[in-house]
Coordinates of C-alpha atoms in Angstrom, one line a residue:
M297 CA -53.5 -92.0 -127.3
S298 CA -52.2 -90.6 -130.5
E299 CA -48.7 -89.8 -131.2
L300 CA -47.8 -85.9 -131.2
I301 CA -44.0 -85.9 -131.4
K302 CA -41.5 -88.3 -133.2
V303 CA -38.0 -87.4 -133.8
V304 CA -36.0 -89.6 -136.0
N305 CA -32.0 -89.5 -135.9
L306 CA -31.8 -85.8 -134.9
T307 CA -28.8 -84.1 -135.0
K308 CA -27.7 -80.8 -133.8
Q309 CA -24.6 -78.6 -134.0
F310 CA -23.7 -75.1 -133.7
E311 CA -21.2 -73.6 -136.1
N312 CA -19.2 -70.1 -135.3
E313 CA -17.0 -69.0 -138.4
D314 CA -14.7 -72.3 -138.9
V315 CA -15.6 -74.2 -135.5
I316 CA -18.4 -76.8 -135.4
T317 CA -19.8 -77.7 -132.2
P318 CA -21.8 -81.0 -132.0
V319 CA -24.5 -81.2 -129.4
L320 CA -27.0 -84.0 -130.1
H321 CA -26.3 -87.0 -132.1
G322 CA -28.6 -89.3 -133.7
V323 CA -31.8 -88.7 -131.3
S324 CA -34.9 -91.0 -131.9
F325 CA -38.1 -91.4 -129.5
N326 CA -41.6 -90.7 -129.5
I327 CA -44.3 -89.0 -127.4
Q328 CA -47.6 -89.8 -127.3
Q329 CA -50.8 -87.1 -126.6
G330 CA -51.3 -86.7 -123.2
E331 CA -48.3 -88.3 -121.6
F332 CA -46.2 -86.4 -119.0
V333 CA -42.5 -86.7 -119.8
A334 CA -39.3 -85.7 -118.1
I335 CA -36.2 -84.9 -120.2
M336 CA -33.3 -85.2 -117.9
G337 CA -29.7 -84.7 -117.9
P338 CA -26.7 -82.6 -116.8
S339 CA -25.7 -79.6 -117.7
G340 CA -24.3 -79.6 -121.2
S341 CA -26.1 -82.8 -122.0
G342 CA -28.0 -81.4 -124.6
K343 CA -31.4 -81.5 -122.9
S344 CA -32.1 -77.6 -123.3
T345 CA -30.7 -77.6 -127.2
L346 CA -33.2 -80.4 -127.7
M347 CA -36.2 -78.7 -125.7
H348 CA -35.4 -75.6 -128.1
I349 CA -36.1 -77.8 -131.1
L350 CA -39.0 -79.2 -129.9
G351 CA -40.5 -76.0 -129.3
F352 CA -39.8 -74.7 -132.2
L353 CA -37.1 -72.3 -131.0
D354 CA -34.6 -73.9 -132.9
K355 CA -33.9 -76.1 -136.0
L356 CA -32.3 -79.1 -136.1
S357 CA -29.4 -79.9 -138.3
T358 CA -30.3 -83.3 -139.8
G359 CA -32.9 -86.0 -139.2
E360 CA -36.7 -85.7 -138.8
Y361 CA -39.1 -83.9 -136.5
W362 CA -42.7 -84.8 -136.7
F363 CA -45.2 -82.7 -134.6
G364 CA -49.0 -83.8 -135.0
G365 CA -48.6 -86.1 -138.1
K366 CA -46.7 -83.2 -139.9
N367 CA -42.8 -83.5 -140.7
V368 CA -41.8 -79.9 -139.4
S369 CA -37.6 -80.8 -140.1
G370 CA -37.6 -78.0 -142.7
L371 CA -39.8 -75.1 -141.6
S372 CA -38.9 -71.7 -142.1
D373 CA -38.4 -69.0 -139.4
D374 CA -41.8 -67.6 -140.0
E375 CA -43.7 -71.1 -139.8
L376 CA -41.7 -71.8 -136.9
A377 CA -43.2 -68.8 -135.3
E378 CA -46.5 -69.8 -136.2
M379 CA -46.2 -73.0 -134.9
R380 CA -44.9 -72.1 -131.6
S381 CA -47.4 -69.3 -131.4
K382 CA -50.5 -72.0 -132.2
S383 CA -49.1 -75.0 -130.5
V384 CA -46.7 -74.4 -127.5
G385 CA -46.7 -73.0 -123.7
F386 CA -43.7 -72.4 -122.0
I387 CA -42.9 -72.1 -118.5
F388 CA -39.0 -70.9 -117.8
Q389 CA -37.2 -71.3 -114.3
A390 CA -37.0 -67.3 -114.8
F391 CA -40.6 -67.0 -115.0
N392 CA -40.1 -64.4 -118.0
L393 CA -43.0 -61.9 -116.7
L394 CA -42.8 -58.4 -117.8
P395 CA -42.2 -56.1 -114.7
R396 CA -44.4 -53.0 -113.9
T397 CA -47.2 -54.8 -115.8
T398 CA -50.7 -56.3 -114.6
V399 CA -50.9 -60.4 -113.7
M400 CA -53.8 -60.3 -116.5
E401 CA -51.7 -58.2 -119.0
N402 CA -49.0 -60.9 -118.6
V403 CA -51.2 -64.0 -119.5
M404 CA -53.1 -62.1 -122.4
L405 CA -49.4 -61.6 -124.3
P406 CA -49.6 -64.7 -126.4
L407 CA -53.5 -63.5 -127.3
V408 CA -52.3 -60.1 -128.4
Y409 CA -51.7 -61.2 -132.1
T410 CA -54.4 -63.4 -132.3
S411 CA -57.9 -62.5 -134.2
I412 CA -59.8 -62.8 -130.9
V413 CA -61.4 -59.9 -129.8
P414 CA -60.0 -58.0 -126.3
A415 CA -63.2 -58.8 -124.1
E416 CA -62.5 -63.0 -125.0
Q417 CA -59.0 -62.5 -124.4
K418 CA -59.8 -61.0 -121.4
S419 CA -61.9 -63.9 -120.1
K420 CA -59.6 -66.7 -121.5
A421 CA -56.6 -65.2 -119.2
K422 CA -59.0 -64.8 -116.2
Q423 CA -60.1 -68.6 -116.9
A424 CA -56.2 -69.5 -117.1
L425 CA -55.2 -67.7 -114.0
E426 CA -58.5 -69.5 -112.0
S427 CA -57.2 -72.8 -113.1
V428 CA -53.8 -72.0 -111.2
G429 CA -56.0 -70.5 -108.2
L430 CA -54.8 -66.8 -109.1
G431 CA -58.3 -65.8 -109.8
H432 CA -57.9 -63.1 -106.6
R433 CA -54.4 -61.7 -108.1
L434 CA -55.5 -60.5 -111.4
D435 CA -54.9 -56.7 -111.1
Y436 CA -52.1 -57.3 -109.2
Y437 CA -48.2 -56.3 -110.4
T438 CA -45.8 -58.7 -110.9
N439 CA -43.6 -57.4 -108.3
Q440 CA -46.2 -57.6 -105.9
L441 CA -46.1 -61.5 -106.2
S442 CA -43.9 -64.4 -104.5
G443 CA -42.1 -66.6 -106.6
G444 CA -44.3 -69.2 -106.4
E445 CA -47.2 -66.9 -107.6
K446 CA -45.4 -66.0 -110.5
Q447 CA -44.3 -69.4 -111.5
R448 CA -47.9 -69.6 -111.6
V449 CA -48.7 -66.7 -113.5
A450 CA -46.3 -68.0 -116.0
I451 CA -48.3 -71.4 -116.2
A452 CA -51.1 -69.9 -116.9
R453 CA -49.8 -67.7 -119.8
A454 CA -48.3 -71.1 -121.3
L455 CA -52.0 -72.4 -121.0
V456 CA -53.8 -69.4 -122.4
N457 CA -53.9 -70.5 -126.3
N458 CA -54.6 -73.9 -125.4
P459 CA -51.3 -75.2 -126.9
S460 CA -50.8 -79.2 -127.9
V461 CA -47.8 -79.2 -125.4
I462 CA -46.4 -77.4 -122.6
F463 CA -42.8 -77.3 -121.9
A464 CA -41.5 -76.7 -118.6
D465 CA -37.7 -75.6 -118.4
E466 CA -36.2 -76.2 -114.9
P467 CA -39.6 -74.7 -113.7
T468 CA -38.6 -75.1 -109.5
G469 CA -35.2 -73.9 -110.0
N470 CA -35.6 -70.6 -108.5
L471 CA -38.5 -71.5 -106.0
D472 CA -38.3 -73.0 -102.4
S473 CA -39.1 -76.7 -101.9
K474 CA -42.9 -75.8 -100.8
S475 CA -43.5 -73.6 -103.8
G476 CA -41.7 -76.0 -106.0
L477 CA -44.0 -78.8 -105.0
Q478 CA -47.0 -76.5 -105.5
V479 CA -46.2 -76.0 -109.3
M480 CA -45.6 -79.8 -109.6
K481 CA -49.1 -80.6 -108.5
I482 CA -50.5 -77.8 -111.0
L483 CA -48.8 -80.0 -113.8
Q484 CA -49.4 -82.9 -112.8
E485 CA -53.3 -81.8 -112.7
L486 CA -52.8 -80.0 -116.0
N487 CA -51.6 -83.7 -117.1
D488 CA -54.3 -85.6 -115.5
Q489 CA -57.0 -83.1 -117.4
G490 CA -55.5 -84.2 -120.6
H491 CA -52.5 -81.9 -121.3
T492 CA -49.0 -83.1 -122.9
I493 CA -46.4 -81.7 -120.5
I494 CA -42.2 -82.1 -121.4
L495 CA -40.6 -81.3 -118.3
V496 CA -36.5 -80.4 -118.4
T497 CA -34.6 -80.9 -115.7
H498 CA -31.2 -81.8 -114.3
E499 CA -32.7 -83.3 -110.8
R500 CA -34.3 -86.8 -110.7
Y501 CA -36.4 -85.5 -107.9
T502 CA -38.3 -83.2 -110.0
A503 CA -38.2 -85.8 -112.8
D504 CA -39.8 -88.2 -110.7
H505 CA -42.9 -86.2 -110.7
A506 CA -43.5 -87.3 -114.3
K507 CA -44.7 -90.6 -115.7
R508 CA -41.7 -91.4 -118.0
I509 CA -37.9 -90.0 -118.1
I510 CA -35.9 -89.7 -121.2
R511 CA -32.3 -89.5 -120.0
V512 CA -29.7 -87.8 -122.1
R513 CA -26.0 -87.7 -121.8
D514 CA -23.6 -86.1 -124.2
G515 CA -26.0 -85.4 -126.6
R516 CA -27.5 -89.1 -126.6
I517 CA -30.3 -91.2 -125.1
E518 CA -28.8 -92.7 -122.3
D519 CA -32.1 -94.2 -121.0
D520 CA -36.1 -94.0 -121.8
S521 CA -38.4 -95.6 -119.0
V522 CA -41.1 -95.3 -117.0
V523 CA -40.9 -93.6 -113.8
V524 CA -41.6 -96.6 -111.0
A525 CA -41.8 -94.6 -107.9
R526 CA -43.6 -91.6 -109.1
Q527 CA -43.7 -88.8 -106.6
I528 CA -47.4 -87.2 -106.5
A529 CA -47.3 -83.7 -105.0
A530 CA -50.2 -82.5 -102.5
N531 CA -52.2 -79.6 -102.6
N532 CA -50.4 -78.1 -99.4
G533 CA -46.9 -78.2 -100.9
D534 CA -46.0 -81.4 -99.5
L535 CA -45.9 -84.9 -101.2
K536 CA -48.7 -87.6 -100.8
K537 CA -47.7 -90.3 -98.7

């Protein structure tokens, strides 16, 4: 595997007038292409801020961030937006789907500002939806779907641009346990197919579906280790015995 992400002594602080709030303190780690990594920590630990920086939604304060062998620490807002659109897919706890819009149209959204012709956009969206088991829901509206189906639409939308990495931010937080396991099963299958997955969660149970856990506490890395007793989700929303 080749190195996809390298973070060196990364810090982040927020400034509001004369008030400076440090959030991340000298964070360093590497993530290889094709890994399934969970970034785990309690509320206020800095894990979401770290994800926002890794996903080009925010800038670091000091340190270095390398992505695909390129130092992206000093990119402008426009350059960050371009990296975000080409290299990253996001799955959020709240789904972030457009209401009164079809499943197909939601998944096509990341392709709207590309040079891909509409016919190919539809083909890519259909393929992504079929990959998460929603090929029969293309013309449904999002308010006609269950919570688990909405999250699968969000996964398809994250996949449609064939990103280098998929960030899943508390992807099971709004789901019942069965639907949550079905979502984790899809993420594990995507990783088995070679996709790099970075899961952000505060729950050890969810993190154990990954292959490696980076624990963050008070803005510092507390532990970085391989998952020994990994949870493997089954197709029916249970765990494999």
